[in-house]
PDB file of C-alpha atoms in Angstrom:
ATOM      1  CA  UNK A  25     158.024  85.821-259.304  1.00  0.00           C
ATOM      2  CA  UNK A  26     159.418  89.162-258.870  1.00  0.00           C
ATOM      3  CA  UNK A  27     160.166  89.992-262.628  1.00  0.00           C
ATOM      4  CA  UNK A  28     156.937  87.814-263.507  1.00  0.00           C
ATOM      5  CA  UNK A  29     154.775  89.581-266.517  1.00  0.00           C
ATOM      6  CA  UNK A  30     151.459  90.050-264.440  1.00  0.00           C
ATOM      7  CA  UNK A  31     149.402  90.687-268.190  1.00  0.00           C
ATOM      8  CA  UNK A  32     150.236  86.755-268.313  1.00  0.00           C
ATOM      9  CA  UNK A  33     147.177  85.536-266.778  1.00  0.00           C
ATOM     10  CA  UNK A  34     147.440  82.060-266.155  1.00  0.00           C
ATOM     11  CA  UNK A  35     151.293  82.363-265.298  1.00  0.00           C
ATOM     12  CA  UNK A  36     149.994  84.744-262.747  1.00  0.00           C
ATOM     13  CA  UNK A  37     147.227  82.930-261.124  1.00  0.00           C
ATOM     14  CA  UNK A  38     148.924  79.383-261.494  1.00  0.00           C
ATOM     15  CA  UNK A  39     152.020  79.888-260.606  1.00  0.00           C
ATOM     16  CA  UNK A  40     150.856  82.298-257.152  1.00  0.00           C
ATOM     17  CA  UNK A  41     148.599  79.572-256.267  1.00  0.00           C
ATOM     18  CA  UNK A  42     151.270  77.110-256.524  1.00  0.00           C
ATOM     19  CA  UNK A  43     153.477  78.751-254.244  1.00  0.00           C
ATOM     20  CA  UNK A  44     151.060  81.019-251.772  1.00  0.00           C
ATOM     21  CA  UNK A  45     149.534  77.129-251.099  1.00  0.00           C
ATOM     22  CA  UNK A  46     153.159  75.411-250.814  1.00  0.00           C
ATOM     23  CA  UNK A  47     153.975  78.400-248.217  1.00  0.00           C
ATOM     24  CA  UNK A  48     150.169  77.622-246.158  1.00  0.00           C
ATOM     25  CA  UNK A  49     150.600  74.414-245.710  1.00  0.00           C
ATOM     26  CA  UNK A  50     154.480  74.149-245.487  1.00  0.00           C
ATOM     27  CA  UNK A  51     153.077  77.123-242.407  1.00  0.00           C
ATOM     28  CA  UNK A  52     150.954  74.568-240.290  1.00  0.00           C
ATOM     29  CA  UNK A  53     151.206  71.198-238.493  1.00  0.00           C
ATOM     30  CA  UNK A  54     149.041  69.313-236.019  1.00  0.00           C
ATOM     31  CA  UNK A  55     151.581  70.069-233.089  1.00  0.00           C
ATOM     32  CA  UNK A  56     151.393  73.714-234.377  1.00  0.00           C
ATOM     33  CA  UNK A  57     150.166  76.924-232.335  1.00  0.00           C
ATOM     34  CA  UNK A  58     151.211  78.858-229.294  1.00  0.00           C
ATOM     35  CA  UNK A  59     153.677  81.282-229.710  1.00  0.00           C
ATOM     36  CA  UNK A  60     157.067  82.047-231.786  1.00  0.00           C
ATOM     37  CA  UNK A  61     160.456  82.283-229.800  1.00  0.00           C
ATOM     38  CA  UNK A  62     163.884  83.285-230.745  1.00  0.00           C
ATOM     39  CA  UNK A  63     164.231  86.027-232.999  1.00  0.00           C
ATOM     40  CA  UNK A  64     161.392  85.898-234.270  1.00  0.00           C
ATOM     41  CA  UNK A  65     159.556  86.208-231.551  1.00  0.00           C
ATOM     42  CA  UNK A  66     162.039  89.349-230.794  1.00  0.00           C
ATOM     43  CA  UNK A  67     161.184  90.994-234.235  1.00  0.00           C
ATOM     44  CA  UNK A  68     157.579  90.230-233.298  1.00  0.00           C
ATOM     45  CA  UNK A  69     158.054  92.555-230.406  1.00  0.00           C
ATOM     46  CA  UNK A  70     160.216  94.556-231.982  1.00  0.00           C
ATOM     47  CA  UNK A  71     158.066  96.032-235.532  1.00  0.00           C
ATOM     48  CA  UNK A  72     154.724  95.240-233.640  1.00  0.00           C
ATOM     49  CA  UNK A  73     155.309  95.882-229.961  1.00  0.00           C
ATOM     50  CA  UNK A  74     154.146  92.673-228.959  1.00  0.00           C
ATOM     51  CA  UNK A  75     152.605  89.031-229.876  1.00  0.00           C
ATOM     52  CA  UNK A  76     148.640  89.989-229.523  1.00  0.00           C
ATOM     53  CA  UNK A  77     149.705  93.239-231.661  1.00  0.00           C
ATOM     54  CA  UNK A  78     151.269  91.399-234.308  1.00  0.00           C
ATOM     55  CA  UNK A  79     148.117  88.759-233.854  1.00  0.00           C
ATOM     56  CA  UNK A  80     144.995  91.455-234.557  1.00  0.00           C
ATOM     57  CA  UNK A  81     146.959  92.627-237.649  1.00  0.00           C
ATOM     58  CA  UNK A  82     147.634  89.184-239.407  1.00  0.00           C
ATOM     59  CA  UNK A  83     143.968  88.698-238.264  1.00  0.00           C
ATOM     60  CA  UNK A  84     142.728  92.340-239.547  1.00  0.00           C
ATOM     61  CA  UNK A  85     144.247  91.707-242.554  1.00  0.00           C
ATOM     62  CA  UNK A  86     142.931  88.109-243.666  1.00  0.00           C
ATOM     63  CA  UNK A  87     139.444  89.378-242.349  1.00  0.00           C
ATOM     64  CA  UNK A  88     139.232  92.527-243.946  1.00  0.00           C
ATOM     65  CA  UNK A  89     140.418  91.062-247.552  1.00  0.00           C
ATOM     66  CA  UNK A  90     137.790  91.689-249.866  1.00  0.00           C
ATOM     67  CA  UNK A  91     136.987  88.374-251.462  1.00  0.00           C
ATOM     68  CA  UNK A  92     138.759  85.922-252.322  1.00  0.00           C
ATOM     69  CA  UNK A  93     143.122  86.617-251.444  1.00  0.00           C
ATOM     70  CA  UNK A  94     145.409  85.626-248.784  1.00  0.00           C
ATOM     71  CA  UNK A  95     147.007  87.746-245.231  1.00  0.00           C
ATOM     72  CA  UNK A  96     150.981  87.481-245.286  1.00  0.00           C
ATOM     73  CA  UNK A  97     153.438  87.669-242.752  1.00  0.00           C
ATOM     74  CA  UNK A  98     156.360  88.567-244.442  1.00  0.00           C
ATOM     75  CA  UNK A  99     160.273  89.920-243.913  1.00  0.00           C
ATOM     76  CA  UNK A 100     162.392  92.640-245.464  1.00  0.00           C
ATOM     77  CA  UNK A 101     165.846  92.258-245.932  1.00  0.00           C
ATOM     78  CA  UNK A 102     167.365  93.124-242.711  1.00  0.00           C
ATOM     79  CA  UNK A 103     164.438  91.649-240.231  1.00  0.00           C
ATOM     80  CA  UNK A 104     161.746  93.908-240.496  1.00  0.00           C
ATOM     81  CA  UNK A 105     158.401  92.195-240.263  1.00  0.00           C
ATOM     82  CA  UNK A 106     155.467  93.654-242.297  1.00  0.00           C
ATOM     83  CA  UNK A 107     151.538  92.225-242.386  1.00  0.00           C
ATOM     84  CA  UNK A 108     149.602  92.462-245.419  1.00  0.00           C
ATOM     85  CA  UNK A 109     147.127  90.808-247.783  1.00  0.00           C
ATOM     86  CA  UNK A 110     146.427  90.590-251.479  1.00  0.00           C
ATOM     87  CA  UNK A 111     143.962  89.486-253.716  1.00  0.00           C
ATOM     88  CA  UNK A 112     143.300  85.929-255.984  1.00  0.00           C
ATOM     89  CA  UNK A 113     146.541  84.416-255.810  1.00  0.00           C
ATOM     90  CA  UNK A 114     148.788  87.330-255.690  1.00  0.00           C
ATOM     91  CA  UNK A 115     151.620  87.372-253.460  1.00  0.00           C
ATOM     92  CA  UNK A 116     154.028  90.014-252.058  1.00  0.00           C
ATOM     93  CA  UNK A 117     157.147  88.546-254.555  1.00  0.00           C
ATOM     94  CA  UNK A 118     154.621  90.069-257.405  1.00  0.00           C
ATOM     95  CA  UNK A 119     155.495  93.364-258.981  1.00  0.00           C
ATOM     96  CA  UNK A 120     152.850  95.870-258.088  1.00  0.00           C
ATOM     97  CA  UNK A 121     150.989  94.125-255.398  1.00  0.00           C
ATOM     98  CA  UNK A 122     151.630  96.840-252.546  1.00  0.00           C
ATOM     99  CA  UNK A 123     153.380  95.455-249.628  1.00  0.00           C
ATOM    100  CA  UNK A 124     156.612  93.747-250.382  1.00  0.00           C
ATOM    101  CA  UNK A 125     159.288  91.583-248.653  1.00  0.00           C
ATOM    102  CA  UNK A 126     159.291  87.884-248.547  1.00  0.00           C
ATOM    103  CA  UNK A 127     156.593  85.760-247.823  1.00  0.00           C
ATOM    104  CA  UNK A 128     157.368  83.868-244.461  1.00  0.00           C
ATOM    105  CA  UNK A 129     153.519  83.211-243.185  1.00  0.00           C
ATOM    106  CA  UNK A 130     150.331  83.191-245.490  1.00  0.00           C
ATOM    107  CA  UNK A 131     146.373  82.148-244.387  1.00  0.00           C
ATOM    108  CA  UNK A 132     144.002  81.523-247.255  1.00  0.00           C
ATOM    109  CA  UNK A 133     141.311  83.277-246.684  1.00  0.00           C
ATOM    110  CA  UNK A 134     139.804  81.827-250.434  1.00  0.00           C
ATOM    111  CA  UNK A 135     136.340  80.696-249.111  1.00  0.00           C
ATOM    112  CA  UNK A 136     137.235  77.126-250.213  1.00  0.00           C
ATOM    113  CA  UNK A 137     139.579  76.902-247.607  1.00  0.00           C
ATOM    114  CA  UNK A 138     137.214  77.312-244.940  1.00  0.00           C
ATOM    115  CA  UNK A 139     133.479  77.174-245.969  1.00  0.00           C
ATOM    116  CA  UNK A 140     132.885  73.676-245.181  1.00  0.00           C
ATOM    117  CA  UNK A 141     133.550  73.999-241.508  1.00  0.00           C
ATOM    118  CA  UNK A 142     133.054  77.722-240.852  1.00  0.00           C
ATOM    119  CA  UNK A 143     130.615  78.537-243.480  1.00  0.00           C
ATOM    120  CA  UNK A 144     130.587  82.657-243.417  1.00  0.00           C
ATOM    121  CA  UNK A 145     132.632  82.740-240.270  1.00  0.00           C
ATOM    122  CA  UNK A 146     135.948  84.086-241.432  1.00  0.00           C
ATOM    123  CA  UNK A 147     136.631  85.215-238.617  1.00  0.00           C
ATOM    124  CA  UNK A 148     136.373  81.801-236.521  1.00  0.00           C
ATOM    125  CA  UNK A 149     138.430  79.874-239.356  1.00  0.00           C
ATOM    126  CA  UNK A 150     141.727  83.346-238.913  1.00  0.00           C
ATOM    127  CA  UNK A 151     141.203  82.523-234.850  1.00  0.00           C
ATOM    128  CA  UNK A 152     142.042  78.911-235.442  1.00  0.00           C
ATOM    129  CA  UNK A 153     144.304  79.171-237.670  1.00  0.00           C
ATOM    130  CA  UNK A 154     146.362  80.597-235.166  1.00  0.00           C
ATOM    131  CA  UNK A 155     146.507  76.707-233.351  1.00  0.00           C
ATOM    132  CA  UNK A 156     148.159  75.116-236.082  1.00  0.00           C
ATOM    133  CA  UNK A 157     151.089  77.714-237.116  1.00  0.00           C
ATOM    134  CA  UNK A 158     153.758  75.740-237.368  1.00  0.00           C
ATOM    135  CA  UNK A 159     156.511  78.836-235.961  1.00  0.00           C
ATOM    136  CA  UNK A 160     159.372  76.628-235.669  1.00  0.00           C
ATOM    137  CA  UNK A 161     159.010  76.410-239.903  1.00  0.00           C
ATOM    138  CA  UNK A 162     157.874  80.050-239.501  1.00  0.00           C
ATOM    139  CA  UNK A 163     161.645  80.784-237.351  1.00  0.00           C
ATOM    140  CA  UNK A 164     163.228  79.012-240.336  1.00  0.00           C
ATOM    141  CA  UNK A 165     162.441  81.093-243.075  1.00  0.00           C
ATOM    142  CA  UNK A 166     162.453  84.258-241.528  1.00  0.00           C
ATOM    143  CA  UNK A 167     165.728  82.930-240.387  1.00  0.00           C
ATOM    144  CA  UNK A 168     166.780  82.322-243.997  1.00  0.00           C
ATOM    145  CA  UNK A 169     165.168  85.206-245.646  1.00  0.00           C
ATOM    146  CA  UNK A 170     166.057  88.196-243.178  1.00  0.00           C
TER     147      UNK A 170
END
């Protein structure tokens, strides 16, 4: 994706949605939620001074997305975390998009993914999100990707 020709329309949309919703639901499991530990937990701390930090900006940023897009947690090569969000099926591996690094978390915040049982309440469906983050999967590929 990150020499992908972004005037190719369908490659773009297709191909982002293929892999922003491999990463969502590869990011979530029925045992999920709580908190991260290890080092990612540690660069948690570390880039956002702490877990409720880092948890209003992943929020902030899937509820403040205008439309239809996604919130990403990702990582830079050496550790650093960043949060960001982008629009349609764009993804941080896109040229152009605005925040880089790799994709390592990502919440849909399409209204598809959450209308049926939170209607207009974004922000309900981002706050329960947060009980089905799979972060040993999340530990893994910031693990391999750092």
């Amino acid at each position: 994706m990150l020499t992908m020709d972004m005037s190719n329309g369908a490659l773009r949309n297709n191909g982002g949605g293929y892999f922003n919703h491999c990463l969502f639901w590869k990011g979530m499991s029925p045992d999920g939620g709580g908190h991260p530990s290890g080092s990612l937990a540690e660069a948690i701390d570390r880039d956002f001074g702490s877990f409720e930090n880092f948890k209003n900006a992943f929020s902030n940023a899937a509820a403040t997305q205008f439309g239809s897009g996604w919130a990403w947690l990702c990582v830079h090569d050496g550790g650093k975390l960043e949060v960001c969000s982008s629009a349609n099926q764009d993804n941080p591996l896109m040229p152009g998009i605005g925040c880089g690094g790799t994709p390592i978390l990502g919440l849909d915040v399409w209204e598809h993914a959450y209308y049926l049982n939170y209607q207009n309440r974004r922000p309900d469906y981002i706050e329960a999100f947060f009980n089905v983050i799979n972060w040993g999967q999340v530990q893994t590929d910031y693990d391999v990707n750092k």
